[in-house]
PDB file of N, CA and C in Angstrom:
ATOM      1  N   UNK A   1      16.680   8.728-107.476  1.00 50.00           N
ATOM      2  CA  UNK A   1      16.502   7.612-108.344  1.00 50.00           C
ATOM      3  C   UNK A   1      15.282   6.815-107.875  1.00 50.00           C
ATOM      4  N   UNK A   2      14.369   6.467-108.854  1.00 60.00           N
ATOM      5  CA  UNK A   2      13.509   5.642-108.516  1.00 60.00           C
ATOM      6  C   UNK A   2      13.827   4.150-108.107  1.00 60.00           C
ATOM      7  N   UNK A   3      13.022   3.878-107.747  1.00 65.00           N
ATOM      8  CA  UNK A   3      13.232   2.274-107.302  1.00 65.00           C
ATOM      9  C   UNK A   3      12.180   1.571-107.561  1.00 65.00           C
ATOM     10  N   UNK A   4      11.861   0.075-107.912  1.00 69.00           N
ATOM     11  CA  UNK A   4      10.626  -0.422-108.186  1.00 69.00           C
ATOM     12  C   UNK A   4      10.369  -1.392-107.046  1.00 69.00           C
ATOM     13  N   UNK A   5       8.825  -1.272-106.894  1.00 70.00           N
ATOM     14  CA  UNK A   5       8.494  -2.235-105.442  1.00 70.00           C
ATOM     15  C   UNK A   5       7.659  -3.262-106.184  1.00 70.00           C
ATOM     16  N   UNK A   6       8.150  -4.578-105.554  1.00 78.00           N
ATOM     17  CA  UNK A   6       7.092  -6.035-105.710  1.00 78.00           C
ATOM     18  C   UNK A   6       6.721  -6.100-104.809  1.00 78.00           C
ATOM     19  N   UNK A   7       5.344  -6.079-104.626  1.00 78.00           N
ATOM     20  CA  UNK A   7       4.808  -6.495-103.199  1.00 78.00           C
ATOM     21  C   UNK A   7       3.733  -7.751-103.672  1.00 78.00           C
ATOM     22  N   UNK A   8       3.404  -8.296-102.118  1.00 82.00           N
ATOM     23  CA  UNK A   8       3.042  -9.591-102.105  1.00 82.00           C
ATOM     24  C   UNK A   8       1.802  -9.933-101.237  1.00 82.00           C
ATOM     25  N   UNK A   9       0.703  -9.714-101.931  1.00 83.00           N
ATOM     26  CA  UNK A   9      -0.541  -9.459-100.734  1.00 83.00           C
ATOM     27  C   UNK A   9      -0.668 -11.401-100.189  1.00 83.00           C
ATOM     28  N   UNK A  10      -0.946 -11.460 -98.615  1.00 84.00           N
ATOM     29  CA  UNK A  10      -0.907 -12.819 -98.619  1.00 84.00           C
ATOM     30  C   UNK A  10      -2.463 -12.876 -98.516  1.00 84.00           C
ATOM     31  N   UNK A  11      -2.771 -14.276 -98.944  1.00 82.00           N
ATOM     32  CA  UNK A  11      -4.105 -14.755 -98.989  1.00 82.00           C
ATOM     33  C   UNK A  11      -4.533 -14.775 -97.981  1.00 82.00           C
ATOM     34  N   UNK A  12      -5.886 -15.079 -97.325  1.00 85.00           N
ATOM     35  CA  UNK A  12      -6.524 -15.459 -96.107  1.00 85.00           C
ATOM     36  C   UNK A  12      -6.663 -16.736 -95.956  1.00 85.00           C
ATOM     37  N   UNK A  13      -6.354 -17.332 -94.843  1.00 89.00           N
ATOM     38  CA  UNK A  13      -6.445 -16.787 -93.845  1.00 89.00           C
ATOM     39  C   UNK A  13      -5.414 -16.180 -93.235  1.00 89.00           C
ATOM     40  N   UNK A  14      -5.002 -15.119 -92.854  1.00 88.00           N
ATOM     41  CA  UNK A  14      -3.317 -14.384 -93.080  1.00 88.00           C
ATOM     42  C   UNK A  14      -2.897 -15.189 -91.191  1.00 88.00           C
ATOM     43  N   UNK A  15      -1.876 -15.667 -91.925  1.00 90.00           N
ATOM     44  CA  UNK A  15      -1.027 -15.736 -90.824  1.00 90.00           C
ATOM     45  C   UNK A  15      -0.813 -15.501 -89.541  1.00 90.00           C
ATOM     46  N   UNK A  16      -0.383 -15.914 -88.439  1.00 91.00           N
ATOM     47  CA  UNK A  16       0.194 -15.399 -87.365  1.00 91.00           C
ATOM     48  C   UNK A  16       1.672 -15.291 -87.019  1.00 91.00           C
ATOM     49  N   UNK A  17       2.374 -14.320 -86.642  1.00 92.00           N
ATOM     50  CA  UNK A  17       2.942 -14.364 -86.482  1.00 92.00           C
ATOM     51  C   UNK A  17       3.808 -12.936 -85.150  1.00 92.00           C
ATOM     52  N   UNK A  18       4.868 -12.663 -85.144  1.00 93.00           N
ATOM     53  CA  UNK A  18       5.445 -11.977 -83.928  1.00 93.00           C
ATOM     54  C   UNK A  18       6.112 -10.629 -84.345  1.00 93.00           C
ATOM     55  N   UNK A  19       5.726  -9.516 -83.679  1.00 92.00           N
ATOM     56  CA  UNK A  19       6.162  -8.149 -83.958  1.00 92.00           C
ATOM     57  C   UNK A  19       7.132  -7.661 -82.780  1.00 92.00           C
ATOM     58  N   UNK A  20       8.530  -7.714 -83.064  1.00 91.00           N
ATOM     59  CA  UNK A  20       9.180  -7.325 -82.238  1.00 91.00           C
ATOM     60  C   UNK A  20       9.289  -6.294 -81.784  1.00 91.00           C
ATOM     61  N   UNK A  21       9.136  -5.315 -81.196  1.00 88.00           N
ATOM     62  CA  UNK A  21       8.781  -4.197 -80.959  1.00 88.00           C
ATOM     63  C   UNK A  21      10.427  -3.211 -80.230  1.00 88.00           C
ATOM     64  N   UNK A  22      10.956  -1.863 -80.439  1.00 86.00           N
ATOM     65  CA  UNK A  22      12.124  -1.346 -80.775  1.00 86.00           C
ATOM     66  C   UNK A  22      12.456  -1.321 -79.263  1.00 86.00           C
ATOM     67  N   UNK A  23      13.913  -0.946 -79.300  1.00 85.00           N
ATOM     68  CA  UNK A  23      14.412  -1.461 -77.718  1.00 85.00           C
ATOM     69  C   UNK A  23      14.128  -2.840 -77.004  1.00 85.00           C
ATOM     70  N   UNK A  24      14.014  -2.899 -75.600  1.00 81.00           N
ATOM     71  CA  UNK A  24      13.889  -4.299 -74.945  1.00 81.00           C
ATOM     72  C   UNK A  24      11.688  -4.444 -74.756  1.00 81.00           C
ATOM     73  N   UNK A  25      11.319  -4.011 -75.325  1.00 82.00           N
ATOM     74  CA  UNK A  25      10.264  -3.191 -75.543  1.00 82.00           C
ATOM     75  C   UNK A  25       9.004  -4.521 -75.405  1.00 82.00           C
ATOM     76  N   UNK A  26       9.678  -6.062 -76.274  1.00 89.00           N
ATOM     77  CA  UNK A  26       8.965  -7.380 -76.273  1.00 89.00           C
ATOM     78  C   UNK A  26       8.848  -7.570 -77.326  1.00 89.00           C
ATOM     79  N   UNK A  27       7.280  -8.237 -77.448  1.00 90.00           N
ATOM     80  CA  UNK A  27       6.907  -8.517 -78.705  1.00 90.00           C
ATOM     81  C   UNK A  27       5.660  -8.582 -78.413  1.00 90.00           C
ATOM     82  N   UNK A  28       4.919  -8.438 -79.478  1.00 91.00           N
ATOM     83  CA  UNK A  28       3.353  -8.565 -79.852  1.00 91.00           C
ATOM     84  C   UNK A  28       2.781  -9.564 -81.159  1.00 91.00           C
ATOM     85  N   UNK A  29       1.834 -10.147 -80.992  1.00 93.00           N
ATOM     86  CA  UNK A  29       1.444 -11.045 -81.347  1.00 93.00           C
ATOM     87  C   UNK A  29       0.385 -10.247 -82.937  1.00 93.00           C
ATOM     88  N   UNK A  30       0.485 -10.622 -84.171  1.00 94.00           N
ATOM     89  CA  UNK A  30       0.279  -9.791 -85.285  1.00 94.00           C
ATOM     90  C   UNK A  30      -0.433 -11.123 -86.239  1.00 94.00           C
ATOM     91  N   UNK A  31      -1.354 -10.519 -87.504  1.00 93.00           N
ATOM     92  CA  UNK A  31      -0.862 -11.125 -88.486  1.00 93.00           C
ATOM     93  C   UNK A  31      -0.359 -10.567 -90.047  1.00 93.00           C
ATOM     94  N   UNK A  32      -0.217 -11.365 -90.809  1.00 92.00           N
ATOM     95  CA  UNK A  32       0.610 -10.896 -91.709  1.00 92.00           C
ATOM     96  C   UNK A  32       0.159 -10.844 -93.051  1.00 92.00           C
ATOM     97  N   UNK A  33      -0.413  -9.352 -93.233  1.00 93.00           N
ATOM     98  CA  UNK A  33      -1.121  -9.153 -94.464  1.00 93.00           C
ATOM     99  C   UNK A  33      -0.057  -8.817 -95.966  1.00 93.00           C
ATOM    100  N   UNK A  34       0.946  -8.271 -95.838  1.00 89.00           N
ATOM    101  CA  UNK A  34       1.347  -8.083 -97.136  1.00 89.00           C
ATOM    102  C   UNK A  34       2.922  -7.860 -97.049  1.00 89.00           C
ATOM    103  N   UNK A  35       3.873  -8.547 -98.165  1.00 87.00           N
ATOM    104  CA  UNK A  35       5.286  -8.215 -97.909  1.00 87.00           C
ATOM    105  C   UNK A  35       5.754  -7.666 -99.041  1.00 87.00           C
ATOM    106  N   UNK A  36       6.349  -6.676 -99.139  1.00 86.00           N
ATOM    107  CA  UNK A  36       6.793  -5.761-100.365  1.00 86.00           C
ATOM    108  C   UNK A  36       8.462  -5.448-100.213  1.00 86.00           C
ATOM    109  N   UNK A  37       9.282  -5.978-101.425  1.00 84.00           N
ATOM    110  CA  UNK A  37      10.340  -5.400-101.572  1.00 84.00           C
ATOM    111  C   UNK A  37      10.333  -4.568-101.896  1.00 84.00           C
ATOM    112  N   UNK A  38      11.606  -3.067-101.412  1.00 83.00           N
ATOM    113  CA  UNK A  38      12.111  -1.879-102.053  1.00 83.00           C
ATOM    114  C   UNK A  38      13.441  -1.745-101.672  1.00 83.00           C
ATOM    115  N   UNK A  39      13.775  -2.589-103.442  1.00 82.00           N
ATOM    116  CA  UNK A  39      15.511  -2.178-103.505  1.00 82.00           C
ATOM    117  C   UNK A  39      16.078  -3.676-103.010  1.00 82.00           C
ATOM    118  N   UNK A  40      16.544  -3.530-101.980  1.00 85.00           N
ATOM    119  CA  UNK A  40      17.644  -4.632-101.105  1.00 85.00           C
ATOM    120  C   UNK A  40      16.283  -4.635 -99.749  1.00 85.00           C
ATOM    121  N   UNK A  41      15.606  -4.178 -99.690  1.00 88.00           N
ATOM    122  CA  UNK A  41      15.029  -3.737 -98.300  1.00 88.00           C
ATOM    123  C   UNK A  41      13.920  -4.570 -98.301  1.00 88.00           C
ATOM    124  N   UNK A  42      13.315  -5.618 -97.125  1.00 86.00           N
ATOM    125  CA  UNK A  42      11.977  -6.170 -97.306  1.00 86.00           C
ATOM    126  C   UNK A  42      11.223  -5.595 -96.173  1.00 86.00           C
ATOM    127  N   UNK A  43       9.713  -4.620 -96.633  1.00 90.00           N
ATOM    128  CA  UNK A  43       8.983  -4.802 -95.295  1.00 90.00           C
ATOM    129  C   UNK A  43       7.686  -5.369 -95.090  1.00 90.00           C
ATOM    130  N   UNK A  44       7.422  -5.363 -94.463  1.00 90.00           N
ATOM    131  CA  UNK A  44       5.847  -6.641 -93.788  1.00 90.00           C
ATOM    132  C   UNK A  44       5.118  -5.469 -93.454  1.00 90.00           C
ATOM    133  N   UNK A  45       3.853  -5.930 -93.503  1.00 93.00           N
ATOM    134  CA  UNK A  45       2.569  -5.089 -93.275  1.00 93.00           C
ATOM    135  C   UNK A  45       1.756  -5.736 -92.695  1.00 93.00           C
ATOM    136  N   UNK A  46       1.918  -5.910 -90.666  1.00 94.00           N
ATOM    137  CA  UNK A  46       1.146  -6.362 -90.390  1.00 94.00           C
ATOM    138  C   UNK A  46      -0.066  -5.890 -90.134  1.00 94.00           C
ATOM    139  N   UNK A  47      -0.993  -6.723 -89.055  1.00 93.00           N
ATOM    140  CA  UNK A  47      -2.161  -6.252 -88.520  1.00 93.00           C
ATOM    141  C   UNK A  47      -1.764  -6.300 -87.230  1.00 93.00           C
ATOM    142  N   UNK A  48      -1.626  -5.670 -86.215  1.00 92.00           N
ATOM    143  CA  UNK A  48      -1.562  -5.482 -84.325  1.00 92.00           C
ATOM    144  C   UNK A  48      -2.998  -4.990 -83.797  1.00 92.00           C
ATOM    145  N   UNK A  49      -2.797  -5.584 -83.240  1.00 90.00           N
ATOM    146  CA  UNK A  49      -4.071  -5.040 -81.623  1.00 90.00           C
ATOM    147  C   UNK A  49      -4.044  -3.670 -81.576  1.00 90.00           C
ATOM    148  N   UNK A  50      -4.973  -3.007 -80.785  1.00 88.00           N
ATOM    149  CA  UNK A  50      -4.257  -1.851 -80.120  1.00 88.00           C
ATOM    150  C   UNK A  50      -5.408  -1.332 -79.507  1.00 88.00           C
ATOM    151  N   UNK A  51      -5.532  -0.431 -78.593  1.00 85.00           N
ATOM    152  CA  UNK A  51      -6.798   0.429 -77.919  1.00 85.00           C
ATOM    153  C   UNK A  51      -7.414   1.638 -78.434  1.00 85.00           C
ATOM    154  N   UNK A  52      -8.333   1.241 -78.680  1.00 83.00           N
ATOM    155  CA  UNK A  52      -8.804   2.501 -79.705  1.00 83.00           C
ATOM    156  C   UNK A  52      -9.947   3.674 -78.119  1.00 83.00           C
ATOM    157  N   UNK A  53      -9.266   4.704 -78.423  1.00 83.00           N
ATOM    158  CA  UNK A  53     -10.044   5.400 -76.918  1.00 83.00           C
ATOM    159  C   UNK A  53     -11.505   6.306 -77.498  1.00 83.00           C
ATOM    160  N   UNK A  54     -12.171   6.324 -76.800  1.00 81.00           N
ATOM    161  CA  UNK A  54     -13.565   7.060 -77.543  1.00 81.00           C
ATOM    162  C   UNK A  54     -14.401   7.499 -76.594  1.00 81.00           C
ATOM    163  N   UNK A  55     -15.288   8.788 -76.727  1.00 83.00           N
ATOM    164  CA  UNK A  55     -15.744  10.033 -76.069  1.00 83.00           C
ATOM    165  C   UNK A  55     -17.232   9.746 -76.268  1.00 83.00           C
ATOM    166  N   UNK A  56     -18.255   9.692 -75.024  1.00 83.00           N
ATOM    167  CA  UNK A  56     -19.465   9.900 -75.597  1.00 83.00           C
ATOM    168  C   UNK A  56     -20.578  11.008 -75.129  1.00 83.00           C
ATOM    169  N   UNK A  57     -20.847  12.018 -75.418  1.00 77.00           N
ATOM    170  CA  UNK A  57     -21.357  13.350 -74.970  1.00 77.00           C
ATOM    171  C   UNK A  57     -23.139  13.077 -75.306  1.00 77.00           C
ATOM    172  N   UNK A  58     -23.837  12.345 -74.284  1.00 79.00           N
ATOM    173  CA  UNK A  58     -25.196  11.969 -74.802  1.00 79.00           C
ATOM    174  C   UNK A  58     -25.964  13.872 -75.031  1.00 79.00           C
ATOM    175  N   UNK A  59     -25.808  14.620 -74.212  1.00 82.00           N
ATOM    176  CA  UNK A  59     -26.454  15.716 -73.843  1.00 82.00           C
ATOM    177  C   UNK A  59     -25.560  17.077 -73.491  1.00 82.00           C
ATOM    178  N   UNK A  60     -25.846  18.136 -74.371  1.00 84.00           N
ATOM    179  CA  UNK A  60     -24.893  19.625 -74.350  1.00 84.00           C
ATOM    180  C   UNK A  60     -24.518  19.610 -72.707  1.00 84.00           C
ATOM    181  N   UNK A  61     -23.371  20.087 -72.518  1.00 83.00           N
ATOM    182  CA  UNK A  61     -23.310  20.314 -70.918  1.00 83.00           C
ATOM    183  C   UNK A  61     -23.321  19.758 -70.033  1.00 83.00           C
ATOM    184  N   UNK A  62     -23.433  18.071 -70.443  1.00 82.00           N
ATOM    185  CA  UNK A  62     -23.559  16.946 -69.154  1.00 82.00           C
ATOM    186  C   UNK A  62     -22.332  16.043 -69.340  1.00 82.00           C
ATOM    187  N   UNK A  63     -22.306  15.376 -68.530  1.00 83.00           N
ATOM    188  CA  UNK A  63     -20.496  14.812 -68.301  1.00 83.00           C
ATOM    189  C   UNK A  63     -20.513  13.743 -69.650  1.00 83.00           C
ATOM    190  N   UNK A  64     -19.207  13.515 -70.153  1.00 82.00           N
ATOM    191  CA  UNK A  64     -19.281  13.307 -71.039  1.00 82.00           C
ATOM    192  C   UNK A  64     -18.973  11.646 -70.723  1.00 82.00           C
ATOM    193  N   UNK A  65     -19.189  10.975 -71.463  1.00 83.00           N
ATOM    194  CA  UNK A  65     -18.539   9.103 -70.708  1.00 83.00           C
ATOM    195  C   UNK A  65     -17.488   8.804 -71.870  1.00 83.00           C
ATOM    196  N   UNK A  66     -16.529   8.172 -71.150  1.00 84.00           N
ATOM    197  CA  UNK A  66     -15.155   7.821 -72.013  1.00 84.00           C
ATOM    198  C   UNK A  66     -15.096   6.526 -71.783  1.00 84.00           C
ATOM    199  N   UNK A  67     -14.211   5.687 -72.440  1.00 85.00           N
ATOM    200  CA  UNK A  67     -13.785   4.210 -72.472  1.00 85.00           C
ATOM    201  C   UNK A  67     -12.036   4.237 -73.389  1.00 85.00           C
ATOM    202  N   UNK A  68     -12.166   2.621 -73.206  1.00 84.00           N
ATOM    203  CA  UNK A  68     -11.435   2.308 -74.340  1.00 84.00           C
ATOM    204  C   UNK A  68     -11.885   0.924 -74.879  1.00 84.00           C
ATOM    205  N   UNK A  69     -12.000   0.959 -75.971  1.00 83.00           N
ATOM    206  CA  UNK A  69     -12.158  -0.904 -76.690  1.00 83.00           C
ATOM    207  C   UNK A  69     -11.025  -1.008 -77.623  1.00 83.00           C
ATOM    208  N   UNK A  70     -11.129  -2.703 -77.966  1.00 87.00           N
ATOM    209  CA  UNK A  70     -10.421  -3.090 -78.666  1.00 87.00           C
ATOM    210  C   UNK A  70     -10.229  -2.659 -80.028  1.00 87.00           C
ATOM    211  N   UNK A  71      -9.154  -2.743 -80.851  1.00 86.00           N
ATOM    212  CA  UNK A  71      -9.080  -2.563 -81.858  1.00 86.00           C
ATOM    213  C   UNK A  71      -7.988  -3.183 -82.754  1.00 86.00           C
ATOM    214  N   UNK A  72      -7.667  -2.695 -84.248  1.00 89.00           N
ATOM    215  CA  UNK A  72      -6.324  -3.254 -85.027  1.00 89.00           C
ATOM    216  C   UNK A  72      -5.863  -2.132 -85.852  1.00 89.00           C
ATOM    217  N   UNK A  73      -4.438  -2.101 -86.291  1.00 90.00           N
ATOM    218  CA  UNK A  73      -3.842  -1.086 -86.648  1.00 90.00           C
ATOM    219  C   UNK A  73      -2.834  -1.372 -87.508  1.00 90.00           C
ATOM    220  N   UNK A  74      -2.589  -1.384 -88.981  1.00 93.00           N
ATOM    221  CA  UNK A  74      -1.405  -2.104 -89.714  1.00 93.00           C
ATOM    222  C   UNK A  74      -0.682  -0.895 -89.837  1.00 93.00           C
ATOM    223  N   UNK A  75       0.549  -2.140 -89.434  1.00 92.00           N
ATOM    224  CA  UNK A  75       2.060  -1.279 -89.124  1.00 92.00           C
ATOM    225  C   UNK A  75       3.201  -1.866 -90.031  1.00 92.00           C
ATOM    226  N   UNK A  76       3.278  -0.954 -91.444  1.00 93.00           N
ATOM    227  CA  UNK A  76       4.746  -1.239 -91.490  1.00 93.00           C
ATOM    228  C   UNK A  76       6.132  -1.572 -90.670  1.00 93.00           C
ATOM    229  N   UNK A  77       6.230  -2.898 -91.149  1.00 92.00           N
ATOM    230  CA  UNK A  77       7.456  -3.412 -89.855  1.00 92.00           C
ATOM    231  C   UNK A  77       8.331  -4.109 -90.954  1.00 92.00           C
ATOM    232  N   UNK A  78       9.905  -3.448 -90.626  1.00 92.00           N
ATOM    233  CA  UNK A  78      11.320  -4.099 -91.221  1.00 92.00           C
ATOM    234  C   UNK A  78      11.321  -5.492 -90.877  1.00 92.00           C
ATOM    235  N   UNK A  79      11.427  -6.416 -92.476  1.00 88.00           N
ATOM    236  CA  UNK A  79      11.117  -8.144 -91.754  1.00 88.00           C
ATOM    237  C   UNK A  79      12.211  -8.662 -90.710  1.00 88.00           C
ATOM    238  N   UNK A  80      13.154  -8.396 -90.734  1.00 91.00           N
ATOM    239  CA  UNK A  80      13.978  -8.553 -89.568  1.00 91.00           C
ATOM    240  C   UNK A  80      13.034  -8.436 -88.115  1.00 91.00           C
ATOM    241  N   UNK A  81      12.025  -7.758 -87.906  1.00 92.00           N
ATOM    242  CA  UNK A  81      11.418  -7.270 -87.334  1.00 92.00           C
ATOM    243  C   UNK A  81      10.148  -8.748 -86.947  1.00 92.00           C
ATOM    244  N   UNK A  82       9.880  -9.154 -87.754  1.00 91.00           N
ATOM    245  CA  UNK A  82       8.440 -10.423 -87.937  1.00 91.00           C
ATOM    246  C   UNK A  82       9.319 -11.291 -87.746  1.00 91.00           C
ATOM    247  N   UNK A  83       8.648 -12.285 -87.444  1.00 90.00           N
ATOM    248  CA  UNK A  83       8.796 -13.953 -86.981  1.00 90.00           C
ATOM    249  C   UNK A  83       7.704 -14.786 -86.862  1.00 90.00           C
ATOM    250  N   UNK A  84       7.813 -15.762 -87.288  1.00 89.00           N
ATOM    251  CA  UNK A  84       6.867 -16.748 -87.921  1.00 89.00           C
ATOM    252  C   UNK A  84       7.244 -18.131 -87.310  1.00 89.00           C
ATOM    253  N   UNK A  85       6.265 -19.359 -87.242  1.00 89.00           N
ATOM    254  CA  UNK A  85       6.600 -20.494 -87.207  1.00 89.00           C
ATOM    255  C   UNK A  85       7.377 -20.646 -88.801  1.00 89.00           C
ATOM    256  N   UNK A  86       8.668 -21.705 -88.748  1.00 86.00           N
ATOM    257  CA  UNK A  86       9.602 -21.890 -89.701  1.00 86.00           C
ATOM    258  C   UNK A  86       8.642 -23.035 -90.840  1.00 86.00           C
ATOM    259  N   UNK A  87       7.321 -23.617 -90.712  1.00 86.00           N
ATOM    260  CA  UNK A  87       6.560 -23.945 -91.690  1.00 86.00           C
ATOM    261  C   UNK A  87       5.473 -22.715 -92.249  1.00 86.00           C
ATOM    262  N   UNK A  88       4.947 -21.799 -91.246  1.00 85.00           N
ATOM    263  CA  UNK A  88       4.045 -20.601 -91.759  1.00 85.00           C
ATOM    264  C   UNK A  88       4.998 -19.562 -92.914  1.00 85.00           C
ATOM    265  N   UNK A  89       6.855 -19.747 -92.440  1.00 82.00           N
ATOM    266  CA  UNK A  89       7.989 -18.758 -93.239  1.00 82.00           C
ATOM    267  C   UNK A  89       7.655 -19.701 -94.865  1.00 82.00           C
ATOM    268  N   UNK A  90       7.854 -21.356 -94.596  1.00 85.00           N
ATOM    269  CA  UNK A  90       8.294 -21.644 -95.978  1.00 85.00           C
ATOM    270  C   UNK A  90       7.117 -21.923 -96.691  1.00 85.00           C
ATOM    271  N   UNK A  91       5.973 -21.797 -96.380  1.00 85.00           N
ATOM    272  CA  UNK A  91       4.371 -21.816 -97.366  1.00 85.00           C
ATOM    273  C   UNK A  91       4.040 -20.391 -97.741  1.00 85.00           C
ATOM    274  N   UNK A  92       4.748 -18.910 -96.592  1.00 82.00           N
ATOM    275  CA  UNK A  92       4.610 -17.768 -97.537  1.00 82.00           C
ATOM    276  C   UNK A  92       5.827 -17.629 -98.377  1.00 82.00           C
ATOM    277  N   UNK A  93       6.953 -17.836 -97.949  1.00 78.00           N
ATOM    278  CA  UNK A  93       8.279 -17.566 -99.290  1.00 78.00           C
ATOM    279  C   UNK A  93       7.581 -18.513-100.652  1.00 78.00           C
ATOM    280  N   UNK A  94       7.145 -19.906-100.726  1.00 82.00           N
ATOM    281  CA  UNK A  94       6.858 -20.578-101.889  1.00 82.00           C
ATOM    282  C   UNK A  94       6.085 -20.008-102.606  1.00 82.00           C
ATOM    283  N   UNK A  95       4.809 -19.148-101.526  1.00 80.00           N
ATOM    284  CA  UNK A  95       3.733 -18.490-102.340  1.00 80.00           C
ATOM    285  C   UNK A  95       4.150 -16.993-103.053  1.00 80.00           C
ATOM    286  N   UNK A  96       5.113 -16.668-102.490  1.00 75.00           N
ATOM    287  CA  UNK A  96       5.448 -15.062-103.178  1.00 75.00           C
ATOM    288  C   UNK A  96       6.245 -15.098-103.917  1.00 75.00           C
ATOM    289  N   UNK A  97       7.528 -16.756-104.239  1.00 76.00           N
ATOM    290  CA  UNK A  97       8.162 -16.846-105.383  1.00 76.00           C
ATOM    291  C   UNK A  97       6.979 -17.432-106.804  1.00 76.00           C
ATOM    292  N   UNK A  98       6.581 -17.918-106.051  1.00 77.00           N
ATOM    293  CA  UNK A  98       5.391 -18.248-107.076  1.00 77.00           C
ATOM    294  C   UNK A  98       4.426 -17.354-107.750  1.00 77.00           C
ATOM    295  N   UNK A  99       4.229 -16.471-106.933  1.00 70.00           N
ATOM    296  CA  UNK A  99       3.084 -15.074-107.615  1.00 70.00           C
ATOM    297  C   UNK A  99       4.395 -13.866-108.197  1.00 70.00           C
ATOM    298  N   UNK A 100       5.765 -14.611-108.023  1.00 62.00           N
ATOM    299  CA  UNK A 100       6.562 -13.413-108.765  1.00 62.00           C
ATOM    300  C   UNK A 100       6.919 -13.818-110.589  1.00 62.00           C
TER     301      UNK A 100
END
């Protein structure tokens, strides 16, 4: 059976807010680009940090130089999952009953 999704792109400047991460695992610090219902189910689409690793081979046959830099990575996350300051929660719920 199909199901229909409302989703809810948030404006900029997007949010901050907290990605709990599975097991005793912590949390990470995110922001919060888009929230889409499917069904009974709500999920968030944040933005996270993360290390992006990269290879650099100047010359055939000579050692190659590696690193890592910064980067970002959007991760579907179950909203149970996000956390927000309780004024950043009630200016996006007003704005997504409002764009519904």
């Amino acid at each position: 059976m199909t199901q229909l999704a409302r989703h809810f792109d948030v404006p900029d400047p997007l949010p901050a807010g907290e990605l709990r991460l599975p097991g005793n695992s912590g949390t990470v610090k995110v922001k919060i680009k888009r929230i889409e219902k499917r069904g009974k189910d709500t999920w968030v689409l944040v933005v996270a940090p993360r290390w992006n690793r990269w290879s650099t081979q100047v010359h055939v046959g000579k050692p190659a130089h590696e690193g890592i830099s910064p980067g970002v990575e959007e991760v579907w996350a179950p909203s149970f999952a996000v956390s927000t300051e309780p004024d950043v929660y009630q200016r996006l719920h007003s704005l997504y009953l409002s764009a519904a």
